[in-house]
Amino acid sequence: MSMVPTSNAFKDNATGALKDAPLQEALGIARAHSIETRRNTVAKLPEFEQLRDIGRDLKNHVIANLDTYLLQFEQSVIDRGGHVHWCPDGDSARAKVLEICRKVNAKTVTKGKTMIGEEIGINDFLFANGIEPVETDLGEYIIQLRGETPSHIIGPALHVTKAQVEETFRKAHSDLDPQRNLDDAATLMAEAREKLRAGFLKADVGITGANFLIADEGATTIVTNEGNGDLTQTLPRIHIVLASIEKVVPSLKDAMTLLRILARSATGQEQSVYTTFSSGPRRPTDLDGPEEFHVVLIDNGRSSYLGTEFEEMLRCIRCGACLDHCPVYHSVGGHAYGWVYSGPIGALLTPAIVGVENAKPLPHASSLCGRCEAVCPMRIPIPKMLRHWRETEFTRAITPPTERTGIRFWAFVARRPKLYRLATRIGARVLKSMAGSRGRLASVPLAGGWTKHRDLPAPQGKTFHELWKEEQGGRS
Amino acid sequence: MSTGTGRDRMLASIKAGISRQAERRHGAAGPAKPTPLIPARATAPGVDVVDLFRTMLIAAKATLDEVKSRDDVPAAVQKYLAANNAEARIRLSPDKRVSSIAWDKVPLLEISSGRSHGKDPTSVTPAVAVVAETGTVILQSSDQTPTTLHFLPDQHVVVVSKSQIVGTYEDALARVKRGPDGGLPRTVNFVTGPSRSADIGKILLMGAHGPKKLHVIVVDEEL
Amino acid sequence: MSSQPEAAQPLFKPGANVALFVTCLVDLFRPSVGFAAVKLLEEAGCKVHVPEAQTCCGQPAYNSGDREMAVELAKQTVAAFEGFDFIVAPSGSCGGMIKHHYPQLFAEDAEWGPRAKALAARTFELTQFLAEQCGRDDFGAKLEGHATYHDSCSSLREMNVKAAPRQLLAKVDGLKVTEMQETDACCGFGGTFCIKFPDVSNSMAARKVATIDATGADLLLAGDMGCLMNLAGKMQRDGSKVKVRHVAEVLAGMTQEPAIGEPAIGEETGK
Ligand code: SF4
């Protein structure tokens, strides 16, 4: 039921994305914007780097005690009058959500932005079962109307230009005056606000994600800028929280560490507009709030990465900074990655969740430039783990035979210095003579990947080791 | 593999992972919980938290008014509504800190109190505290302070006393009124400025779903 | 892992035995960079050695997921270089492989782990070694021109090389240096990445070239042959007039060789 990955077609997806003019326009705007705002805000908090260290250590501690904290969380939620449902995979999570919705005969469900919801394909599933899911995050709403998936963890509609939003709204809001003026982004937003207000007020169930689960308080946390998540969870009778297991933190004090780095990394804000801690249903004398509070705890393969070289990816707080700073993402956007998560963290998570054989190119779709790791608030060594995926592919013989043979042949030579010297001497001369007097080559057999867009500078003629030997001969 | 409840299976798989971790550590102790760090911005000696709050609140694109006494609040609210072309109609939290203000001093103001159903242009509510480090308003749910007033109206006016201005989130959390069982209230909200979105062409706009405007009135005396 | 003591970093003294890690690309494509490095090191008071048994640091295998071959080549390199006081490479990429990745490759290896760590502690990128270990920044070079310096990702993030090349270039007589925007962005090389994903790589290179062009410089310098060949190839394909050189050539005053991808003086760039 969840989305079928097209990650194996990354190369073609990417080439298509590079030719998509509106997408390139949108990516250009986003790039200019995000790097600068993060840099400025981070510069204003001298303790930022220290907070990153503490955040990393905190998550490492949680990951090493995950069972303890989840059990504590469960007990605290029950103490506050809520329910916790343990779902090992997408199937069980979807079934549980449906069961809760059915119990109250839900017709419509409002949704705050949840990546785990995307991961398990909850929208399509509810829709197929006769329940209408209404996305309320503006970006999610836009892509829901367009029938698309998110192209960025925190800006799901990052790939959509303003002109395309107008076109989408005209089509979807066909009850409104077709002559209305929608030139202004503000008018577009006001229209969505109106439309979604009605949705909020009539929904039977509200589904949100969770940025953190607070173990000792039994509270879930969402962080948003729009306030949609709060309306989603305050107005309907039932609030369902979808949360993956690694979101748990010991206490509110620990959550503060992460809250001080999340927004700064994500949007370059000092703080996001709304951070909400929710625990349990409305209290007997409360004037509003949901009557039931359910937390659906989802594993979906994560626990199998504990104690492996991939476990550090479980520190991710989904801030999107790695996407915002990734030159590959800047070039191709999120959809090229072919599944729910994109950019550097997507290249790690996608193989982990859908299987590396279904996401073969993703670990390679990186120059390993390390800019993601440099900005990741949780100091996740993304390049190192991309390399681990490459190693996994190599060991499982997923790497194409030509590449394997090529590497092995080259290594055979490189392990024999005398043979290597001979090979490089021949290579340098051949390339030099092919270049003739031009100093470079416009095409080289078997090197089409290099020469498709660039020339190959020709060697100077002799190798360094050759010349060094000659010179040493001369010196002595 | 798929025997037992989902809970059992998940816990078993997590435990298996945790033993793998221990093996990889070769018997060394697991990572300890680090001590949180509170940035010095609002705690360093000599920092004026009131001043810092003013700066950070404005940076978050909220607005601020400061008055001497409780009795000055109605006029300040009226002035704010007029300046923003808003209806002279407010919905109050039933909480004494705002409901006991002498609102009848401004006869033209239409007053009601209780939760919101989405038809209230402006709400006036108290807060747990306001935080200087990022200009953040801390709110909580209770039988006196319905959450709907914090999110549904177009304008949200928060009235706090000067003594409610604190330096850090931690200071504010210590002031949350907990339930009889010592637990958190149903919800605690950190609000930093008015609702916003940049989802349309990366253009930052105020008022996506929550209040389009956030206004804080600081009263010198206790509420 | 914790049983391995942190290897101490030695202090530089004149006459120190410095082994040059030539790098595959310098060896094959641009030996003049190697000779420039030798000249700079000798001027800085080093006794330069070029170990015979060196070939490649193993990075291509490592980045392709062939850990077994990467380990073999790493052992070969460690064995070839561990007898010297310092190891210097005219490349942040190969330097980063030795300094940053070898210790990780051998993290669980009781024999090779400590040897790799000891080597890592003595390995430096060329400009970094000159400025920070030898304490030398003025080599008396002269060059009339306007340059911009590109940080390779590995130099910047694996080797922490940022100030050194700029400090050295500031001492080149007649050379004006202008910083480009987004100095921390990748040029799109990435080893086999640029061959596997030519379109993506090209788009990255195009953005980098735009920032280079915006400086108005007529000379692009960097400390890594991979980036240089990528950018030279891209700019020449697009008809740019910007010349491309390794920073060592300029610092050593050895700019008589044609720039990267340029014909020898007097020869035509005929198509
Ligand atoms: S990997 Fe790091 S930078 Fe990327 S989304 Fe996760 S926390 Fe943010």
mmCIF file of C-alpha atoms in Angstrom, chain A residues 29-30 33 44-45 47 50-51 54 57-58 60-61 63-64 66-67 69-71 74 79-80 86-89 136-139 142 155 158 162 165 185-186 188-189 193 196-197 200-201 217 219 225-228 230-231 234-235 245 250 252-254 256-257 260 264 269-283 285-290 297 299 303-304 306-309 311, chain B residues 5-11 13-18 20-22 24-25 30-41 56 59-60 94 114-119 133-134 136 141-154 168-170 173 178 181-212:
data_model
loop_
_atom_site.group_PDB
_atom_site.id
_atom_site.type_symbol
_atom_site.label_atom_id
_atom_site.label_comp_id
_atom_site.label_asym_id
_atom_site.label_seq_id
_atom_site.Cartn_x
_atom_site.Cartn_y
_atom_site.Cartn_z
ATOM 1 C CA ILE A 29 15.138 29.971 -4.965
ATOM 2 C CA ALA A 30 15.264 27.440 -2.145
ATOM 3 C CA HIS A 33 17.350 31.101 0.803
ATOM 4 C CA LYS A 44 23.950 34.095 16.882
ATOM 5 C CA LEU A 45 24.107 31.148 19.264
ATOM 6 C CA GLU A 47 26.730 27.282 22.124
ATOM 7 C CA GLN A 50 28.200 22.270 21.884
ATOM 8 C CA LEU A 51 24.476 21.669 21.673
ATOM 9 C CA ILE A 54 25.044 17.045 23.432
ATOM 10 C CA ASP A 57 25.326 12.043 22.766
ATOM 11 C CA LEU A 58 21.743 12.188 23.941
ATOM 12 C CA ASN A 60 23.290 7.731 21.266
ATOM 13 C CA HIS A 61 22.257 7.195 24.848
ATOM 14 C CA ILE A 63 19.499 4.327 21.098
ATOM 15 C CA ALA A 64 21.449 2.235 23.606
ATOM 16 C CA LEU A 66 15.615 2.229 23.556
ATOM 17 C CA ASP A 67 13.536 -0.518 25.183
ATOM 18 C CA TYR A 69 12.663 4.538 27.345
ATOM 19 C CA LEU A 70 9.873 3.200 25.166
ATOM 20 C CA LEU A 71 8.450 1.211 28.054
ATOM 21 C CA GLU A 74 4.193 3.728 27.292
ATOM 22 C CA ASP A 79 -0.963 7.252 33.286
ATOM 23 C CA ARG A 80 -2.207 10.331 31.421
ATOM 24 C CA TRP A 86 3.079 -1.119 19.088
ATOM 25 C CA CYS A 87 3.292 -1.700 15.351
ATOM 26 C CA PRO A 88 6.281 -3.577 13.966
ATOM 27 C CA ASP A 89 5.583 -2.640 10.353
ATOM 28 C CA THR A 136 -3.489 20.501 6.457
ATOM 29 C CA ASP A 137 0.137 21.568 6.233
ATOM 30 C CA LEU A 138 0.049 24.033 3.358
ATOM 31 C CA GLY A 139 2.837 22.292 1.482
ATOM 32 C CA ILE A 142 -0.592 21.514 -2.280
ATOM 33 C CA GLY A 155 9.118 21.763 2.718
ATOM 34 C CA LEU A 158 9.540 22.916 -2.336
ATOM 35 C CA LYS A 162 3.982 29.935 -7.122
ATOM 36 C CA VAL A 165 0.227 26.576 -6.930
ATOM 37 C CA ALA A 185 1.053 34.381 -2.727
ATOM 38 C CA ALA A 186 -0.868 35.865 0.212
ATOM 39 C CA LEU A 188 -3.316 31.850 -2.392
ATOM 40 C CA MET A 189 -2.561 31.189 1.238
ATOM 41 C CA ARG A 193 -6.732 28.806 5.001
ATOM 42 C CA LEU A 196 -8.878 23.997 5.365
ATOM 43 C CA ARG A 197 -10.693 25.730 8.221
ATOM 44 C CA PHE A 200 -10.563 21.161 10.587
ATOM 45 C CA LEU A 201 -13.982 21.839 12.028
ATOM 46 C CA GLU A 217 5.934 12.695 30.789
ATOM 47 C CA ALA A 219 3.996 13.467 25.980
ATOM 48 C CA ASN A 225 5.175 26.970 11.808
ATOM 49 C CA GLU A 226 1.620 27.020 10.569
ATOM 50 C CA GLY A 227 -0.410 25.879 13.556
ATOM 51 C CA ASN A 228 -2.124 23.247 11.460
ATOM 52 C CA ASP A 230 -2.474 22.076 16.698
ATOM 53 C CA LEU A 231 -5.818 22.515 15.006
ATOM 54 C CA THR A 234 -7.327 19.975 19.213
ATOM 55 C CA LEU A 235 -10.566 19.976 17.240
ATOM 56 C CA ILE A 245 10.463 4.392 17.794
ATOM 57 C CA PRO A 250 14.152 10.809 28.335
ATOM 58 C CA LEU A 252 11.576 17.612 28.703
ATOM 59 C CA LYS A 253 15.002 18.962 29.622
ATOM 60 C CA ASP A 254 16.554 16.702 27.009
ATOM 61 C CA MET A 256 15.063 21.357 25.008
ATOM 62 C CA THR A 257 18.532 20.498 23.701
ATOM 63 C CA ARG A 260 17.390 24.569 20.404
ATOM 64 C CA ARG A 264 17.945 26.698 13.610
ATOM 65 C CA GLN A 269 14.598 30.366 12.744
ATOM 66 C CA GLU A 270 15.525 31.064 16.348
ATOM 67 C CA GLN A 271 12.583 28.842 17.173
ATOM 68 C CA SER A 272 9.722 27.399 15.183
ATOM 69 C CA VAL A 273 6.417 29.138 15.773
ATOM 70 C CA TYR A 274 4.613 26.266 17.459
ATOM 71 C CA THR A 275 6.100 23.586 19.648
ATOM 72 C CA THR A 276 3.376 21.550 21.271
ATOM 73 C CA PHE A 277 3.591 18.903 23.952
ATOM 74 C CA SER A 278 0.520 16.679 24.145
ATOM 75 C CA SER A 279 -0.217 14.070 26.731
ATOM 76 C CA GLY A 280 -3.419 12.136 27.018
ATOM 77 C CA PRO A 281 -6.969 13.187 26.134
ATOM 78 C CA ARG A 282 -8.733 16.283 27.485
ATOM 79 C CA ARG A 283 -8.957 16.276 31.258
ATOM 80 C CA THR A 285 -12.768 19.740 33.377
ATOM 81 C CA ASP A 286 -10.938 20.925 30.229
ATOM 82 C CA LEU A 287 -12.965 23.085 27.878
ATOM 83 C CA ASP A 288 -11.609 21.578 24.684
ATOM 84 C CA GLY A 289 -9.284 18.951 23.285
ATOM 85 C CA PRO A 290 -9.723 15.407 21.975
ATOM 86 C CA LEU A 297 4.594 3.427 17.724
ATOM 87 C CA ASP A 299 9.302 0.249 13.964
ATOM 88 C CA SER A 303 15.295 -1.866 15.239
ATOM 89 C CA SER A 304 17.134 -4.191 12.877
ATOM 90 C CA LEU A 306 20.498 -1.110 16.070
ATOM 91 C CA GLY A 307 23.972 -2.359 16.788
ATOM 92 C CA THR A 308 24.994 -2.162 13.124
ATOM 93 C CA GLU A 309 27.146 0.314 11.233
ATOM 94 C CA GLU A 311 22.496 2.767 13.629
ATOM 95 C CA THR B 5 2.062 -9.513 19.840
ATOM 96 C CA GLY B 6 3.499 -6.600 17.927
ATOM 97 C CA ARG B 7 4.743 -5.247 21.218
ATOM 98 C CA ASP B 8 6.639 -8.446 22.035
ATOM 99 C CA ARG B 9 8.161 -8.624 18.587
ATOM 100 C CA MET B 10 9.286 -5.014 18.646
ATOM 101 C CA LEU B 11 10.784 -5.274 22.089
ATOM 102 C CA SER B 13 14.006 -6.958 18.084
ATOM 103 C CA ILE B 14 15.128 -3.861 20.012
ATOM 104 C CA LYS B 15 16.717 -6.003 22.689
ATOM 105 C CA ALA B 16 18.544 -8.029 20.051
ATOM 106 C CA GLY B 17 19.873 -4.759 18.641
ATOM 107 C CA ILE B 18 20.995 -3.614 22.041
ATOM 108 C CA ARG B 20 24.613 -6.275 19.174
ATOM 109 C CA GLN B 21 25.623 -2.827 20.390
ATOM 110 C CA ALA B 22 27.136 -4.280 23.528
ATOM 111 C CA ARG B 24 30.439 -3.999 19.252
ATOM 112 C CA ARG B 25 31.550 -2.079 22.321
ATOM 113 C CA GLY B 30 27.205 2.244 26.921
ATOM 114 C CA PRO B 31 26.897 5.952 26.149
ATOM 115 C CA ALA B 32 25.876 7.950 29.206
ATOM 116 C CA LYS B 33 23.141 10.543 29.189
ATOM 117 C CA PRO B 34 24.771 13.939 28.643
ATOM 118 C CA THR B 35 24.034 16.887 30.888
ATOM 119 C CA PRO B 36 21.876 19.435 29.093
ATOM 120 C CA LEU B 37 23.339 22.846 28.447
ATOM 121 C CA ILE B 38 21.370 26.056 28.750
ATOM 122 C CA PRO B 39 22.693 28.795 26.481
ATOM 123 C CA ALA B 40 24.083 31.854 28.237
ATOM 124 C CA ARG B 41 22.088 34.260 26.102
ATOM 125 C CA MET B 56 13.358 38.523 20.515
ATOM 126 C CA ALA B 59 12.349 39.457 15.871
ATOM 127 C CA ALA B 60 9.743 36.689 15.866
ATOM 128 C CA PRO B 94 -12.228 32.190 31.701
ATOM 129 C CA GLY B 114 -15.028 30.343 26.887
ATOM 130 C CA ARG B 115 -13.527 28.081 24.235
ATOM 131 C CA SER B 116 -13.588 29.045 20.571
ATOM 132 C CA HIS B 117 -15.561 27.405 17.784
ATOM 133 C CA GLY B 118 -13.785 29.352 15.102
ATOM 134 C CA LYS B 119 -15.927 32.474 14.996
ATOM 135 C CA GLU B 133 15.775 33.607 24.862
ATOM 136 C CA THR B 134 13.609 33.426 21.746
ATOM 137 C CA THR B 136 8.416 32.646 23.105
ATOM 138 C CA SER B 141 -4.522 23.853 28.567
ATOM 139 C CA SER B 142 -6.701 23.800 31.685
ATOM 140 C CA ASP B 143 -10.295 24.302 32.709
ATOM 141 C CA GLN B 144 -9.570 28.050 32.608
ATOM 142 C CA THR B 145 -7.480 28.245 29.456
ATOM 143 C CA PRO B 146 -8.946 26.446 26.442
ATOM 144 C CA THR B 147 -6.459 25.683 23.677
ATOM 145 C CA THR B 148 -8.853 26.675 20.917
ATOM 146 C CA LEU B 149 -8.368 30.324 21.945
ATOM 147 C CA HIS B 150 -4.670 29.982 21.228
ATOM 148 C CA PHE B 151 -5.080 28.763 17.673
ATOM 149 C CA LEU B 152 -8.408 29.611 16.031
ATOM 150 C CA PRO B 153 -8.717 33.438 16.211
ATOM 151 C CA ASP B 154 -7.048 35.744 13.695
ATOM 152 C CA THR B 168 14.763 30.233 29.390
ATOM 153 C CA TYR B 169 12.365 27.476 28.385
ATOM 154 C CA GLU B 170 13.404 25.576 31.496
ATOM 155 C CA LEU B 173 8.404 24.834 32.192
ATOM 156 C CA ARG B 178 0.585 20.288 36.661
ATOM 157 C CA ASP B 181 -1.088 13.350 39.587
ATOM 158 C CA GLY B 182 1.898 15.594 38.928
ATOM 159 C CA GLY B 183 1.564 15.075 35.178
ATOM 160 C CA LEU B 184 1.675 17.691 32.444
ATOM 161 C CA PRO B 185 -1.610 19.256 31.413
ATOM 162 C CA ARG B 186 -3.103 17.855 28.202
ATOM 163 C CA THR B 187 -1.112 20.328 26.210
ATOM 164 C CA VAL B 188 1.681 22.829 26.641
ATOM 165 C CA ASN B 189 2.317 25.192 23.745
ATOM 166 C CA PHE B 190 5.434 27.171 22.942
ATOM 167 C CA VAL B 191 4.402 29.973 20.596
ATOM 168 C CA THR B 192 7.081 32.076 18.928
ATOM 169 C CA GLY B 193 5.418 34.726 16.813
ATOM 170 C CA PRO B 194 2.375 34.471 14.563
ATOM 171 C CA SER B 195 1.590 31.495 12.337
ATOM 172 C CA ARG B 196 3.502 31.477 9.081
ATOM 173 C CA SER B 197 4.412 29.467 6.021
ATOM 174 C CA ALA B 198 6.890 29.674 3.185
ATOM 175 C CA ASP B 199 5.357 26.787 1.297
ATOM 176 C CA ILE B 200 4.294 28.923 -1.650
ATOM 177 C CA GLY B 201 7.366 29.783 -3.675
ATOM 178 C CA LYS B 202 9.473 30.200 -0.502
ATOM 179 C CA ILE B 203 7.728 33.514 0.147
ATOM 180 C CA LEU B 204 7.326 33.917 3.911
ATOM 181 C CA LEU B 205 3.742 34.836 4.796
ATOM 182 C CA MET B 206 2.041 35.284 8.153
ATOM 183 C CA GLY B 207 -1.202 33.593 9.133
ATOM 184 C CA ALA B 208 -1.179 30.135 7.587
ATOM 185 C CA HIS B 209 -3.579 28.387 9.983
ATOM 186 C CA GLY B 210 -3.042 29.780 13.433
ATOM 187 C CA PRO B 211 -3.344 33.449 14.432
ATOM 188 C CA LYS B 212 -2.224 35.918 11.797
#
